[in-house]
Amino acid sequence: MICRSSWVMGFGFSNSCRIPPLQTESGFSLLTTKLATSNPHLKCFLNQNKQPPVSNSNANASKKNKLVVKVGKKEQHLWQKRDSAGSGQKALNLVRIVSELPNEKHAVYGALDKWTAWETEFPLIAAAKALRILRKRGQWLRVIQVAKWMLSKGQGATMGTYDTLLLAFDKDHRADEAESLWNMILHAHTRSISKRLFSRMISLYNHHDMPNKIIEVFADMEELGVRPDEDTVRRIASAFQRVGQDDKQKLVLKKYLSKWKYIHFKGERVRVRRDAWYESGSTN
């Protein structure tokens, strides 16, 4: 053992005594423990420097209690949320204004321009709600006027607006204008036309007894990989039958119509095969 201790006036070791490297489980050497029992000054010095052991659970708890402050990430949005507050009242106001106008294009467009004169941005939400209200009321001429005005302003060019406008053309017996709009949609939105819009156009041609136009729209659907629904399949098959192409009628029914149908038998809904229906060539 190496110790730089010295006797101070015969009372014991001074504070310069160094603890040897061989220690017990309590942290002090055997020699130091023996000296402490014989010398009260060294015992006091060891009691002051003695620290209680820290368990692993307490250390982990202290780490968990530390607050970790994370700096939030700033996100830059390229879109601007439009405020829809009061859009319902604006839509009702637009419907009231349009309903009181004569059926003249300049009068309607002038009133619609005044409706948006004091707006900082185009009230697209209110205009779309006004279209839905006019559609529910069956005011198809006003629907056409408002929708055309929106498109002339470069607003509302969505599949929903196109669908409403095609329906209004169908109800107002304007098949030629519907065909012009459809050709524009095909040219501008070739790969994004929905199945619903194809079905709407086939339904319009079916109402106006134009089977050749139905077959043209069906050809576009097959080219773009759009699968028609069951009602549209029946209309397409009926169009092939009216032009005298019964073989293509059966091919369309076999390819696109489901092999099963549901009927009510003794008060229950039963699924049966359509084989007999295919053989009869019926479109019901």
Short mmCIF file of C-alpha atoms in Angstrom, two decimals:
data_model
loop_
_atom_site.label_atom_id
_atom_site.label_comp_id
_atom_site.label_asym_id
_atom_site.label_seq_id
_atom_site.Cartn_x
_atom_site.Cartn_y
_atom_site.Cartn_z
CA MET A 1 0.00 0.00 0.00
CA ILE A 2 1.20 3.46 -0.90
CA CYS A 3 0.05 6.26 1.36
CA ARG A 4 1.30 9.79 1.63
CA SER A 5 -0.11 10.23 5.10
CA SER A 6 1.77 12.00 7.88
CA TRP A 7 1.27 12.33 11.64
CA VAL A 8 -0.17 15.66 12.61
CA MET A 9 0.65 16.44 16.23
CA GLY A 10 0.12 12.77 17.07
CA PHE A 11 -3.67 12.85 16.46
CA GLY A 12 -3.88 10.71 13.30
CA PHE A 13 -3.72 10.92 9.50
CA SER A 14 -4.11 14.13 7.54
CA ASN A 15 -6.56 14.65 4.63
CA SER A 16 -3.83 13.85 2.05
CA CYS A 17 -4.17 10.10 2.55
CA ARG A 18 -5.01 8.31 -0.75
CA ILE A 19 -7.37 5.28 -0.88
CA PRO A 20 -5.67 2.21 -2.38
CA PRO A 21 -7.05 0.52 -5.57
CA LEU A 22 -8.06 -2.75 -3.80
CA GLN A 23 -11.57 -2.09 -2.53
CA THR A 24 -14.44 -4.01 -1.06
CA GLU A 25 -18.04 -4.06 -2.23
CA SER A 26 -18.80 -0.94 -0.16
CA GLY A 27 -16.15 1.03 -2.06
CA PHE A 28 -13.38 1.16 0.62
CA SER A 29 -10.28 -0.96 1.12
CA LEU A 30 -9.82 -3.36 4.01
CA LEU A 31 -6.87 -1.40 5.40
CA THR A 32 -8.78 1.87 5.31
CA THR A 33 -11.65 0.25 7.16
CA LYS A 34 -9.34 -0.98 9.91
CA LEU A 35 -7.67 2.42 10.25
CA ALA A 36 -11.06 4.11 10.43
CA THR A 37 -12.08 2.02 13.39
CA SER A 38 -8.96 3.08 15.29
CA ASN A 39 -8.88 6.74 14.20
CA PRO A 40 -12.04 8.87 14.59
CA HIS A 41 -10.73 11.63 12.26
CA LEU A 42 -10.35 9.23 9.33
CA LYS A 43 -13.76 7.69 10.06
CA CYS A 44 -15.40 11.11 9.84
CA PHE A 45 -13.58 11.85 6.60
CA LEU A 46 -14.76 8.58 5.03
CA ASN A 47 -18.37 9.11 6.09
CA GLN A 48 -18.43 12.54 4.40
CA ASN A 49 -17.13 11.19 1.06
CA LYS A 50 -19.28 8.07 1.09
CA GLN A 51 -22.20 8.23 -1.46
CA PRO A 52 -25.12 5.80 -1.73
CA PRO A 53 -25.06 3.54 -4.79
CA VAL A 54 -27.37 4.51 -7.70
CA SER A 55 -29.48 1.67 -9.07
CA ASN A 56 -30.10 1.13 -12.81
CA SER A 57 -33.86 1.68 -12.44
CA ASN A 58 -33.35 5.11 -10.89
CA ALA A 59 -30.90 6.04 -13.64
CA ASN A 60 -33.35 5.01 -16.34
CA ALA A 61 -36.15 6.94 -14.63
CA SER A 62 -34.03 10.08 -14.50
CA LYS A 63 -33.34 9.79 -18.21
CA LYS A 64 -37.04 9.40 -18.98
CA ASN A 65 -37.95 12.42 -16.87
CA LYS A 66 -35.78 14.67 -19.00
CA LEU A 67 -37.87 16.84 -21.31
CA VAL A 68 -37.01 16.53 -24.99
CA VAL A 69 -37.97 19.62 -26.93
CA LYS A 70 -38.40 19.02 -30.67
CA VAL A 71 -38.45 21.89 -33.10
CA GLY A 72 -41.52 21.76 -35.35
CA LYS A 73 -41.04 21.46 -39.06
CA LYS A 74 -42.41 24.32 -41.10
CA GLU A 75 -44.47 23.17 -44.09
CA GLN A 76 -45.10 25.31 -47.12
CA HIS A 77 -48.51 24.64 -48.68
CA LEU A 78 -48.94 25.41 -52.36
CA TRP A 79 -52.73 25.48 -52.06
CA GLN A 80 -54.94 28.02 -50.35
CA LYS A 81 -58.01 26.89 -48.46
CA ARG A 82 -61.12 28.67 -49.59
CA ASP A 83 -63.55 29.80 -46.95
CA SER A 84 -66.93 28.10 -47.39
CA ALA A 85 -68.65 30.14 -44.67
CA GLY A 86 -71.81 31.72 -46.07
CA SER A 87 -71.60 29.82 -49.37
CA GLY A 88 -75.09 28.37 -48.87
CA GLN A 89 -76.64 31.82 -48.60
CA LYS A 90 -74.66 32.98 -51.63
CA ALA A 91 -75.93 29.98 -53.60
CA LEU A 92 -79.54 30.73 -52.69
CA ASN A 93 -79.01 34.35 -53.67
CA LEU A 94 -77.63 33.25 -57.05
CA VAL A 95 -80.60 30.93 -57.63
CA ARG A 96 -83.02 33.76 -56.82
CA ILE A 97 -81.24 36.17 -59.18
CA VAL A 98 -81.14 33.71 -62.07
CA SER A 99 -84.76 32.59 -61.64
CA GLU A 100 -86.03 36.17 -62.05
CA LEU A 101 -84.12 36.86 -65.28
CA PRO A 102 -85.43 36.56 -68.84
CA ASN A 103 -84.07 33.80 -71.09
CA GLU A 104 -81.46 36.01 -72.71
CA LYS A 105 -77.75 35.25 -72.65
CA HIS A 106 -76.58 38.86 -72.17
CA ALA A 107 -79.00 39.48 -69.30
CA VAL A 108 -78.02 36.27 -67.50
CA TYR A 109 -74.28 36.72 -67.97
CA GLY A 110 -74.49 40.37 -66.90
CA ALA A 111 -76.33 39.47 -63.69
CA LEU A 112 -73.84 36.70 -62.94
CA ASP A 113 -70.92 39.08 -63.45
CA LYS A 114 -72.50 41.54 -60.99
CA TRP A 115 -72.90 38.68 -58.51
CA THR A 116 -69.11 38.20 -58.47
CA ALA A 117 -68.11 41.85 -58.89
CA TRP A 118 -67.16 42.42 -55.23
CA GLU A 119 -65.56 39.02 -54.65
CA THR A 120 -61.79 38.86 -54.15
CA GLU A 121 -61.78 35.39 -55.77
CA PHE A 122 -64.31 33.39 -57.74
CA PRO A 123 -67.00 31.89 -55.39
CA LEU A 124 -66.66 28.38 -56.79
CA ILE A 125 -68.24 26.61 -53.80
CA ALA A 126 -71.34 28.80 -53.89
CA ALA A 127 -71.69 28.39 -57.67
CA ALA A 128 -71.44 24.59 -57.39
CA LYS A 129 -74.12 24.58 -54.68
CA ALA A 130 -76.34 26.75 -56.85
CA LEU A 131 -75.97 24.24 -59.70
CA ARG A 132 -77.07 21.42 -57.39
CA ILE A 133 -80.12 23.41 -56.24
CA LEU A 134 -81.14 24.19 -59.82
CA ARG A 135 -80.67 20.54 -60.75
CA LYS A 136 -82.92 19.36 -57.92
CA ARG A 137 -85.58 21.87 -58.96
CA GLY A 138 -85.41 20.70 -62.59
CA GLN A 139 -84.55 24.16 -63.97
CA TRP A 140 -82.44 22.74 -66.78
CA LEU A 141 -82.21 25.93 -68.82
CA ARG A 142 -80.78 27.81 -65.82
CA VAL A 143 -78.40 24.93 -65.17
CA ILE A 144 -77.08 25.25 -68.73
CA GLN A 145 -76.72 29.01 -68.43
CA VAL A 146 -74.88 28.96 -65.10
CA ALA A 147 -72.64 26.05 -66.11
CA LYS A 148 -71.67 27.67 -69.41
CA TRP A 149 -70.93 30.94 -67.61
CA MET A 150 -68.68 29.14 -65.11
CA LEU A 151 -66.76 27.39 -67.89
CA SER A 152 -66.39 30.68 -69.79
CA LYS A 153 -64.66 32.10 -66.68
CA GLY A 154 -62.31 29.11 -66.56
CA GLN A 155 -63.94 27.82 -63.36
CA GLY A 156 -65.59 24.52 -62.45
CA ALA A 157 -64.09 22.42 -65.24
CA THR A 158 -64.67 19.16 -63.33
CA MET A 159 -66.29 15.85 -64.17
CA GLY A 160 -69.18 16.75 -61.85
CA THR A 161 -69.91 19.97 -63.77
CA TYR A 162 -69.66 18.16 -67.10
CA ASP A 163 -72.04 15.45 -65.88
CA THR A 164 -74.60 18.03 -64.73
CA LEU A 165 -74.32 19.93 -68.01
CA LEU A 166 -74.73 16.76 -70.12
CA LEU A 167 -77.80 15.81 -68.07
CA ALA A 168 -79.25 19.29 -68.62
CA PHE A 169 -78.61 19.01 -72.38
CA ASP A 170 -80.40 15.65 -72.34
CA LYS A 171 -83.43 17.00 -70.47
CA ASP A 172 -83.59 20.13 -72.63
CA HIS A 173 -83.31 18.09 -75.87
CA ARG A 174 -80.00 19.55 -76.99
CA ALA A 175 -78.22 16.49 -78.31
CA ASP A 176 -76.08 18.51 -80.74
CA GLU A 177 -74.67 20.72 -77.97
CA ALA A 178 -74.08 17.66 -75.83
CA GLU A 179 -72.10 16.05 -78.66
CA SER A 180 -69.94 19.20 -79.03
CA LEU A 181 -69.23 19.23 -75.30
CA TRP A 182 -68.45 15.50 -75.34
CA ASN A 183 -65.93 15.91 -78.16
CA MET A 184 -64.23 18.69 -76.18
CA ILE A 185 -64.07 16.47 -73.09
CA LEU A 186 -62.58 13.60 -75.12
CA HIS A 187 -59.94 15.91 -76.54
CA ALA A 188 -58.99 17.61 -73.26
CA HIS A 189 -59.43 14.80 -70.71
CA THR A 190 -58.85 11.61 -72.65
CA ARG A 191 -57.26 9.53 -69.88
CA SER A 192 -59.27 10.91 -66.96
CA ILE A 193 -62.87 10.48 -68.11
CA SER A 194 -64.88 8.59 -65.53
CA LYS A 195 -67.15 5.63 -66.14
CA ARG A 196 -70.08 7.76 -65.00
CA LEU A 197 -69.51 10.28 -67.76
CA PHE A 198 -69.38 7.54 -70.42
CA SER A 199 -72.62 6.11 -69.04
CA ARG A 200 -74.20 9.56 -69.08
CA MET A 201 -73.37 10.05 -72.76
CA ILE A 202 -74.62 6.60 -73.76
CA SER A 203 -77.85 7.23 -71.85
CA LEU A 204 -78.27 10.56 -73.67
CA TYR A 205 -77.83 8.93 -77.09
CA ASN A 206 -80.20 6.14 -76.07
CA HIS A 207 -82.92 8.67 -75.14
CA HIS A 208 -82.58 10.34 -78.53
CA ASP A 209 -82.50 7.03 -80.43
CA MET A 210 -78.94 7.36 -81.79
CA PRO A 211 -77.56 3.77 -81.78
CA ASN A 212 -74.56 4.57 -84.00
CA LYS A 213 -73.39 7.22 -81.52
CA ILE A 214 -73.75 4.71 -78.69
CA ILE A 215 -71.47 2.28 -80.54
CA GLU A 216 -68.89 5.07 -81.07
CA VAL A 217 -68.82 5.90 -77.36
CA PHE A 218 -68.54 2.19 -76.54
CA ALA A 219 -65.55 1.93 -78.89
CA ASP A 220 -63.87 4.77 -76.96
CA MET A 221 -64.57 2.94 -73.69
CA GLU A 222 -62.93 -0.25 -74.95
CA GLU A 223 -59.92 1.69 -76.24
CA LEU A 224 -59.42 3.40 -72.87
CA GLY A 225 -60.07 0.24 -70.87
CA VAL A 226 -63.24 1.49 -69.14
CA ARG A 227 -65.60 -1.33 -68.17
CA PRO A 228 -69.30 -0.37 -68.48
CA ASP A 229 -71.83 -1.05 -65.75
CA GLU A 230 -74.78 -3.41 -66.18
CA ASP A 231 -77.32 -0.80 -67.36
CA THR A 232 -74.85 0.60 -69.88
CA VAL A 233 -74.11 -2.92 -71.18
CA ARG A 234 -77.82 -3.41 -71.88
CA ARG A 235 -78.02 -0.13 -73.78
CA ILE A 236 -74.94 -1.03 -75.85
CA ALA A 237 -76.37 -4.47 -76.65
CA SER A 238 -79.67 -2.89 -77.64
CA ALA A 239 -77.83 -0.48 -79.96
CA PHE A 240 -76.06 -3.38 -81.71
CA GLN A 241 -79.42 -5.14 -82.10
CA ARG A 242 -81.04 -2.06 -83.66
CA VAL A 243 -78.30 -1.73 -86.28
CA GLY A 244 -78.62 -5.42 -87.13
CA GLN A 245 -75.41 -6.74 -85.50
CA ASP A 246 -76.80 -9.54 -83.37
CA ASP A 247 -73.47 -11.38 -83.16
CA LYS A 248 -71.78 -8.37 -81.55
CA GLN A 249 -74.75 -7.99 -79.25
CA LYS A 250 -74.17 -11.49 -77.85
CA LEU A 251 -70.41 -10.89 -77.58
CA VAL A 252 -70.99 -7.72 -75.54
CA LEU A 253 -73.42 -9.47 -73.21
CA LYS A 254 -71.09 -12.44 -72.76
CA LYS A 255 -68.02 -10.29 -72.13
CA TYR A 256 -69.33 -7.54 -69.87
CA LEU A 257 -72.55 -8.77 -68.30
CA SER A 258 -72.26 -10.84 -65.15
CA LYS A 259 -72.85 -14.57 -65.47
CA TRP A 260 -75.23 -14.40 -62.54
CA LYS A 261 -78.39 -12.45 -61.85
CA TYR A 262 -80.67 -12.17 -58.85
CA ILE A 263 -84.39 -12.96 -58.93
CA HIS A 264 -87.07 -13.14 -56.23
CA PHE A 265 -88.37 -16.66 -55.73
CA LYS A 266 -90.96 -17.38 -53.04
CA GLY A 267 -90.13 -14.19 -51.21
CA GLU A 268 -86.37 -14.75 -51.24
CA ARG A 269 -83.56 -13.26 -53.32
CA VAL A 270 -81.94 -16.07 -55.32
CA ARG A 271 -78.88 -15.99 -57.58
CA VAL A 272 -79.25 -17.84 -60.92
CA ARG A 273 -77.16 -18.14 -64.08
CA ARG A 274 -77.91 -16.08 -67.15
CA ASP A 275 -77.36 -18.87 -69.71
CA ALA A 276 -81.01 -18.94 -70.74
CA TRP A 277 -80.99 -15.16 -70.93
CA TYR A 278 -78.00 -15.23 -73.31
CA GLU A 279 -79.69 -17.75 -75.59
CA SER A 280 -82.91 -15.75 -75.86
CA GLY A 281 -80.96 -12.60 -76.75
CA SER A 282 -83.22 -10.47 -74.56
CA THR A 283 -82.02 -7.10 -73.24
CA ASN A 284 -84.38 -6.90 -70.28
#
